[in-house]
PDB file of N, CA and C in Angstrom:
ATOM      1  N   MET A  54      27.643  -4.072  21.517  1.00  0.00           N
ATOM      2  CA  MET A  54      27.170  -3.029  22.395  1.00  0.00           C
ATOM      3  C   MET A  54      28.367  -2.165  22.812  1.00  0.00           C
ATOM      4  N   ALA A  55      28.172  -0.893  22.737  1.00  0.00           N
ATOM      5  CA  ALA A  55      29.235   0.055  23.087  1.00  0.00           C
ATOM      6  C   ALA A  55      29.108   0.455  24.564  1.00  0.00           C
ATOM      7  N   VAL A  56      30.189   1.006  25.074  1.00  0.00           N
ATOM      8  CA  VAL A  56      30.225   1.466  26.471  1.00  0.00           C
ATOM      9  C   VAL A  56      30.638   2.921  26.481  1.00  0.00           C
ATOM     10  N   THR A  57      30.001   3.697  27.344  1.00  0.00           N
ATOM     11  CA  THR A  57      30.412   5.076  27.541  1.00  0.00           C
ATOM     12  C   THR A  57      30.743   5.284  29.019  1.00  0.00           C
ATOM     13  N   TYR A  58      31.737   6.104  29.261  1.00  0.00           N
ATOM     14  CA  TYR A  58      32.192   6.383  30.628  1.00  0.00           C
ATOM     15  C   TYR A  58      31.838   7.804  31.055  1.00  0.00           C
ATOM     16  N   LYS A  59      30.833   8.392  30.434  1.00  0.00           N
ATOM     17  CA  LYS A  59      30.429   9.759  30.781  1.00  0.00           C
ATOM     18  C   LYS A  59      30.047   9.870  32.254  1.00  0.00           C
ATOM     19  N   LYS A  60      29.411   8.821  32.767  1.00  0.00           N
ATOM     20  CA  LYS A  60      29.011   8.835  34.178  1.00  0.00           C
ATOM     21  C   LYS A  60      30.220   8.983  35.099  1.00  0.00           C
ATOM     22  N   LEU A  61      31.324   8.366  34.714  1.00  0.00           N
ATOM     23  CA  LEU A  61      32.548   8.468  35.514  1.00  0.00           C
ATOM     24  C   LEU A  61      32.998   9.916  35.622  1.00  0.00           C
ATOM     25  N   PHE A  62      33.031  10.606  34.498  1.00  0.00           N
ATOM     26  CA  PHE A  62      33.532  11.979  34.508  1.00  0.00           C
ATOM     27  C   PHE A  62      32.561  12.930  35.208  1.00  0.00           C
ATOM     28  N   HIS A  63      31.261  12.650  35.134  1.00  0.00           N
ATOM     29  CA  HIS A  63      30.290  13.427  35.908  1.00  0.00           C
ATOM     30  C   HIS A  63      30.488  13.196  37.404  1.00  0.00           C
ATOM     31  N   LEU A  64      30.757  11.950  37.777  1.00  0.00           N
ATOM     32  CA  LEU A  64      31.002  11.611  39.173  1.00  0.00           C
ATOM     33  C   LEU A  64      32.242  12.340  39.699  1.00  0.00           C
ATOM     34  N   LEU A  65      33.288  12.381  38.887  1.00  0.00           N
ATOM     35  CA  LEU A  65      34.519  13.087  39.295  1.00  0.00           C
ATOM     36  C   LEU A  65      34.247  14.566  39.519  1.00  0.00           C
ATOM     37  N   ILE A  66      33.475  15.157  38.626  1.00  0.00           N
ATOM     38  CA  ILE A  66      33.135  16.584  38.771  1.00  0.00           C
ATOM     39  C   ILE A  66      32.318  16.801  40.039  1.00  0.00           C
ATOM     40  N   ASP A  67      31.307  15.951  40.241  1.00  0.00           N
ATOM     41  CA  ASP A  67      30.455  16.087  41.426  1.00  0.00           C
ATOM     42  C   ASP A  67      31.251  15.972  42.723  1.00  0.00           C
ATOM     43  N   ARG A  68      32.260  15.117  42.714  1.00  0.00           N
ATOM     44  CA  ARG A  68      33.066  14.903  43.933  1.00  0.00           C
ATOM     45  C   ARG A  68      34.299  15.804  44.002  1.00  0.00           C
ATOM     46  N   GLY A  69      34.541  16.586  42.961  1.00  0.00           N
ATOM     47  CA  GLY A  69      35.691  17.490  42.950  1.00  0.00           C
ATOM     48  C   GLY A  69      37.023  16.766  42.883  1.00  0.00           C
ATOM     49  N   ILE A  70      37.049  15.639  42.176  1.00  0.00           N
ATOM     50  CA  ILE A  70      38.273  14.840  42.059  1.00  0.00           C
ATOM     51  C   ILE A  70      38.927  15.101  40.697  1.00  0.00           C
ATOM     52  N   ALA A  71      40.187  15.480  40.723  1.00  0.00           N
ATOM     53  CA  ALA A  71      40.935  15.691  39.483  1.00  0.00           C
ATOM     54  C   ALA A  71      41.313  14.338  38.882  1.00  0.00           C
ATOM     55  N   THR A  72      41.435  14.298  37.564  1.00  0.00           N
ATOM     56  CA  THR A  72      41.782  13.036  36.907  1.00  0.00           C
ATOM     57  C   THR A  72      43.151  12.536  37.337  1.00  0.00           C
ATOM     58  N   ALA A  73      44.087  13.443  37.581  1.00  0.00           N
ATOM     59  CA  ALA A  73      45.416  13.036  38.049  1.00  0.00           C
ATOM     60  C   ALA A  73      45.315  12.372  39.422  1.00  0.00           C
ATOM     61  N   GLU A  74      44.449  12.894  40.256  1.00  0.00           N
ATOM     62  CA  GLU A  74      44.231  12.310  41.583  1.00  0.00           C
ATOM     63  C   GLU A  74      43.614  10.914  41.451  1.00  0.00           C
ATOM     64  N   LEU A  75      42.695  10.766  40.500  1.00  0.00           N
ATOM     65  CA  LEU A  75      42.060   9.471  40.279  1.00  0.00           C
ATOM     66  C   LEU A  75      43.071   8.421  39.833  1.00  0.00           C
ATOM     67  N   THR A  76      43.935   8.766  38.895  1.00  0.00           N
ATOM     68  CA  THR A  76      44.921   7.793  38.418  1.00  0.00           C
ATOM     69  C   THR A  76      45.833   7.352  39.561  1.00  0.00           C
ATOM     70  N   GLU A  77      46.157   8.268  40.452  1.00  0.00           N
ATOM     71  CA  GLU A  77      47.001   7.917  41.601  1.00  0.00           C
ATOM     72  C   GLU A  77      46.240   7.016  42.583  1.00  0.00           C
ATOM     73  N   GLN A  78      45.006   7.390  42.899  1.00  0.00           N
ATOM     74  CA  GLN A  78      44.202   6.605  43.845  1.00  0.00           C
ATOM     75  C   GLN A  78      43.903   5.205  43.316  1.00  0.00           C
ATOM     76  N   ALA A  79      43.564   5.122  42.029  1.00  0.00           N
ATOM     77  CA  ALA A  79      43.180   3.837  41.447  1.00  0.00           C
ATOM     78  C   ALA A  79      44.392   3.006  41.039  1.00  0.00           C
ATOM     79  N   GLY A  80      45.538   3.657  40.883  1.00  0.00           N
ATOM     80  CA  GLY A  80      46.763   2.938  40.562  1.00  0.00           C
ATOM     81  C   GLY A  80      46.854   2.465  39.122  1.00  0.00           C
ATOM     82  N   PHE A  81      46.425   3.310  38.191  1.00  0.00           N
ATOM     83  CA  PHE A  81      46.612   2.965  36.787  1.00  0.00           C
ATOM     84  C   PHE A  81      47.240   4.120  36.032  1.00  0.00           C
ATOM     85  N   SER A  82      47.636   3.866  34.795  1.00  0.00           N
ATOM     86  CA  SER A  82      48.389   4.844  34.016  1.00  0.00           C
ATOM     87  C   SER A  82      47.482   5.867  33.349  1.00  0.00           C
ATOM     88  N   ALA A  83      48.107   6.922  32.882  1.00  0.00           N
ATOM     89  CA  ALA A  83      47.384   7.955  32.142  1.00  0.00           C
ATOM     90  C   ALA A  83      46.803   7.386  30.848  1.00  0.00           C
ATOM     91  N   ASN A  84      47.411   6.326  30.332  1.00  0.00           N
ATOM     92  CA  ASN A  84      46.912   5.680  29.121  1.00  0.00           C
ATOM     93  C   ASN A  84      45.494   5.144  29.337  1.00  0.00           C
ATOM     94  N   ILE A  85      45.234   4.575  30.498  1.00  0.00           N
ATOM     95  CA  ILE A  85      43.893   4.066  30.817  1.00  0.00           C
ATOM     96  C   ILE A  85      42.903   5.220  30.857  1.00  0.00           C
ATOM     97  N   LEU A  86      43.301   6.328  31.432  1.00  0.00           N
ATOM     98  CA  LEU A  86      42.431   7.497  31.495  1.00  0.00           C
ATOM     99  C   LEU A  86      42.090   7.998  30.094  1.00  0.00           C
ATOM    100  N   THR A  87      43.062   7.998  29.211  1.00  0.00           N
ATOM    101  CA  THR A  87      42.823   8.401  27.824  1.00  0.00           C
ATOM    102  C   THR A  87      41.818   7.464  27.161  1.00  0.00           C
ATOM    103  N   ARG A  88      41.959   6.177  27.396  1.00  0.00           N
ATOM    104  CA  ARG A  88      41.029   5.196  26.832  1.00  0.00           C
ATOM    105  C   ARG A  88      39.609   5.421  27.372  1.00  0.00           C
ATOM    106  N   LEU A  89      39.505   5.760  28.641  1.00  0.00           N
ATOM    107  CA  LEU A  89      38.201   6.058  29.230  1.00  0.00           C
ATOM    108  C   LEU A  89      37.578   7.294  28.586  1.00  0.00           C
ATOM    109  N   ARG A  90      38.381   8.323  28.389  1.00  0.00           N
ATOM    110  CA  ARG A  90      37.875   9.557  27.758  1.00  0.00           C
ATOM    111  C   ARG A  90      37.364   9.301  26.348  1.00  0.00           C
ATOM    112  N   ARG A  91      37.981   8.355  25.666  1.00  0.00           N
ATOM    113  CA  ARG A  91      37.605   8.039  24.285  1.00  0.00           C
ATOM    114  C   ARG A  91      36.567   6.921  24.201  1.00  0.00           C
ATOM    115  N   ASP A  92      36.047   6.497  25.342  1.00  0.00           N
ATOM    116  CA  ASP A  92      35.073   5.393  25.402  1.00  0.00           C
ATOM    117  C   ASP A  92      35.593   4.138  24.712  1.00  0.00           C
ATOM    118  N   GLN A  93      36.871   3.859  24.931  1.00  0.00           N
ATOM    119  CA  GLN A  93      37.496   2.665  24.366  1.00  0.00           C
ATOM    120  C   GLN A  93      37.540   1.562  25.422  1.00  0.00           C
ATOM    121  N   TYR A  94      37.880   0.369  24.980  1.00  0.00           N
ATOM    122  CA  TYR A  94      37.940  -0.786  25.875  1.00  0.00           C
ATOM    123  C   TYR A  94      38.964  -0.568  26.993  1.00  0.00           C
ATOM    124  N   VAL A  95      38.567  -0.882  28.206  1.00  0.00           N
ATOM    125  CA  VAL A  95      39.487  -0.991  29.337  1.00  0.00           C
ATOM    126  C   VAL A  95      39.165  -2.312  30.032  1.00  0.00           C
ATOM    127  N   SER A  96      40.142  -2.882  30.674  1.00  0.00           N
ATOM    128  CA  SER A  96      39.972  -4.196  31.292  1.00  0.00           C
ATOM    129  C   SER A  96      39.037  -4.117  32.491  1.00  0.00           C
ATOM    130  N   LEU A  97      38.484  -5.260  32.820  1.00  0.00           N
ATOM    131  CA  LEU A  97      37.641  -5.362  34.004  1.00  0.00           C
ATOM    132  C   LEU A  97      38.452  -5.035  35.254  1.00  0.00           C
ATOM    133  N   GLU A  98      39.724  -5.367  35.238  1.00  0.00           N
ATOM    134  CA  GLU A  98      40.605  -5.043  36.367  1.00  0.00           C
ATOM    135  C   GLU A  98      40.677  -3.526  36.591  1.00  0.00           C
ATOM    136  N   SER A  99      40.775  -2.764  35.511  1.00  0.00           N
ATOM    137  CA  SER A  99      40.822  -1.302  35.627  1.00  0.00           C
ATOM    138  C   SER A  99      39.498  -0.753  36.143  1.00  0.00           C
ATOM    139  N   ILE A 100      38.398  -1.323  35.672  1.00  0.00           N
ATOM    140  CA  ILE A 100      37.083  -0.891  36.141  1.00  0.00           C
ATOM    141  C   ILE A 100      36.936  -1.198  37.630  1.00  0.00           C
ATOM    142  N   GLU A 101      37.435  -2.360  38.036  1.00  0.00           N
ATOM    143  CA  GLU A 101      37.402  -2.734  39.450  1.00  0.00           C
ATOM    144  C   GLU A 101      38.208  -1.745  40.293  1.00  0.00           C
ATOM    145  N   LYS A 102      39.378  -1.352  39.816  1.00  0.00           N
ATOM    146  CA  LYS A 102      40.214  -0.383  40.527  1.00  0.00           C
ATOM    147  C   LYS A 102      39.493   0.953  40.667  1.00  0.00           C
ATOM    148  N   LEU A 103      38.817   1.371  39.599  1.00  0.00           N
ATOM    149  CA  LEU A 103      38.057   2.628  39.639  1.00  0.00           C
ATOM    150  C   LEU A 103      36.966   2.567  40.695  1.00  0.00           C
ATOM    151  N   CYS A 104      36.201   1.497  40.671  1.00  0.00           N
ATOM    152  CA  CYS A 104      35.096   1.351  41.625  1.00  0.00           C
ATOM    153  C   CYS A 104      35.605   1.320  43.061  1.00  0.00           C
ATOM    154  N   PHE A 105      36.711   0.636  43.276  1.00  0.00           N
ATOM    155  CA  PHE A 105      37.290   0.564  44.614  1.00  0.00           C
ATOM    156  C   PHE A 105      37.765   1.947  45.075  1.00  0.00           C
ATOM    157  N   ALA A 106      38.470   2.663  44.191  1.00  0.00           N
ATOM    158  CA  ALA A 106      39.001   3.989  44.538  1.00  0.00           C
ATOM    159  C   ALA A 106      37.884   5.002  44.792  1.00  0.00           C
ATOM    160  N   LEU A 107      36.790   4.876  44.051  1.00  0.00           N
ATOM    161  CA  LEU A 107      35.691   5.833  44.175  1.00  0.00           C
ATOM    162  C   LEU A 107      34.581   5.347  45.101  1.00  0.00           C
ATOM    163  N   ASP A 108      34.723   4.124  45.604  1.00  0.00           N
ATOM    164  CA  ASP A 108      33.704   3.522  46.470  1.00  0.00           C
ATOM    165  C   ASP A 108      32.326   3.605  45.804  1.00  0.00           C
ATOM    166  N   CYS A 109      32.255   3.031  44.610  1.00  0.00           N
ATOM    167  CA  CYS A 109      31.011   3.062  43.846  1.00  0.00           C
ATOM    168  C   CYS A 109      30.834   1.755  43.093  1.00  0.00           C
ATOM    169  N   GLY A 110      29.709   1.605  42.438  1.00  0.00           N
ATOM    170  CA  GLY A 110      29.433   0.432  41.631  1.00  0.00           C
ATOM    171  C   GLY A 110      29.719   0.674  40.162  1.00  0.00           C
ATOM    172  N   VAL A 111      29.755  -0.395  39.400  1.00  0.00           N
ATOM    173  CA  VAL A 111      30.031  -0.301  37.972  1.00  0.00           C
ATOM    174  C   VAL A 111      29.001   0.596  37.281  1.00  0.00           C
ATOM    175  N   ASP A 112      27.739   0.470  37.674  1.00  0.00           N
ATOM    176  CA  ASP A 112      26.694   1.266  37.036  1.00  0.00           C
ATOM    177  C   ASP A 112      26.807   2.754  37.350  1.00  0.00           C
ATOM    178  N   ASP A 113      27.657   3.123  38.311  1.00  0.00           N
ATOM    179  CA  ASP A 113      27.891   4.531  38.624  1.00  0.00           C
ATOM    180  C   ASP A 113      28.916   5.169  37.690  1.00  0.00           C
ATOM    181  N   ILE A 114      29.702   4.336  36.970  1.00  0.00           N
ATOM    182  CA  ILE A 114      30.773   4.904  36.145  1.00  0.00           C
ATOM    183  C   ILE A 114      30.674   4.586  34.654  1.00  0.00           C
ATOM    184  N   LEU A 115      29.845   3.598  34.305  1.00  0.00           N
ATOM    185  CA  LEU A 115      29.730   3.291  32.883  1.00  0.00           C
ATOM    186  C   LEU A 115      28.297   2.978  32.517  1.00  0.00           C
ATOM    187  N   GLU A 116      28.040   3.085  31.215  1.00  0.00           N
ATOM    188  CA  GLU A 116      26.702   2.827  30.697  1.00  0.00           C
ATOM    189  C   GLU A 116      26.841   2.115  29.363  1.00  0.00           C
ATOM    190  N   PHE A 117      26.000   1.124  29.137  1.00  0.00           N
ATOM    191  CA  PHE A 117      26.000   0.408  27.869  1.00  0.00           C
ATOM    192  C   PHE A 117      25.100   1.130  26.879  1.00  0.00           C
ATOM    193  N   ILE A 118      25.595   1.276  25.655  1.00  0.00           N
ATOM    194  CA  ILE A 118      24.859   1.928  24.582  1.00  0.00           C
ATOM    195  C   ILE A 118      24.600   0.898  23.497  1.00  0.00           C
ATOM    196  N   PRO A 119      23.340   0.571  23.200  1.00  0.00           N
ATOM    197  CA  PRO A 119      23.075  -0.418  22.150  1.00  0.00           C
ATOM    198  C   PRO A 119      23.482   0.094  20.773  1.00  0.00           C
ATOM    199  N   ASN A 120      24.000  -0.807  19.956  1.00  0.00           N
ATOM    200  CA  ASN A 120      24.304  -0.474  18.567  1.00  0.00           C
ATOM    201  C   ASN A 120      22.996  -0.364  17.795  1.00  0.00           C
ATOM    202  N   GLU A 121      23.037   0.226  16.610  1.00  0.00           N
ATOM    203  CA  GLU A 121      21.829   0.391  15.810  1.00  0.00           C
ATOM    204  C   GLU A 121      21.177  -0.958  15.484  1.00  0.00           C
ATOM    205  N   LYS A 122      21.970  -1.974  15.142  1.00  0.00           N
ATOM    206  CA  LYS A 122      21.420  -3.289  14.823  1.00  0.00           C
ATOM    207  C   LYS A 122      20.715  -3.895  16.028  1.00  0.00           C
ATOM    208  N   GLU A 123      21.275  -3.707  17.212  1.00  0.00           N
ATOM    209  CA  GLU A 123      20.656  -4.234  18.423  1.00  0.00           C
ATOM    210  C   GLU A 123      19.342  -3.535  18.706  1.00  0.00           C
ATOM    211  N   LYS A 124      19.273  -2.229  18.421  1.00  0.00           N
ATOM    212  CA  LYS A 124      18.030  -1.476  18.602  1.00  0.00           C
ATOM    213  C   LYS A 124      16.942  -2.025  17.692  1.00  0.00           C
ATOM    214  N   GLU A 125      17.319  -2.330  16.449  1.00  0.00           N
ATOM    215  CA  GLU A 125      16.351  -2.857  15.484  1.00  0.00           C
ATOM    216  C   GLU A 125      15.841  -4.225  15.910  1.00  0.00           C
ATOM    217  N   ASN A 126      16.725  -5.069  16.431  1.00  0.00           N
ATOM    218  CA  ASN A 126      16.356  -6.428  16.820  1.00  0.00           C
ATOM    219  C   ASN A 126      15.506  -6.468  18.094  1.00  0.00           C
ATOM    220  N   HIS A 127      15.670  -5.473  18.970  1.00  0.00           N
ATOM    221  CA  HIS A 127      14.974  -5.494  20.256  1.00  0.00           C
ATOM    222  C   HIS A 127      13.880  -4.434  20.356  1.00  0.00           C
ATOM    223  N   GLY A 128      13.764  -3.632  19.354  1.00  0.00           N
ATOM    224  CA  GLY A 128      12.826  -2.545  19.513  1.00  0.00           C
ATOM    225  C   GLY A 128      11.817  -2.485  18.473  1.00  0.00           C
TER     226      GLY A 128
END
């Protein structure tokens, strides 16, 4: 199952938060932000930092996307 962080970037836009401000508030590197933009793996620790900095839940910043095989098996 894949993960997308589109919700995170929509949340940042809605709240008027710049990505540079987010990295400072959450205390992680620009490398993590790049991984988020590319929908690549980030640690649970980084996700926890994001949620804490934004005062939100995990479901507010990420979404699970089923793979094609999973769709076939469950649908």
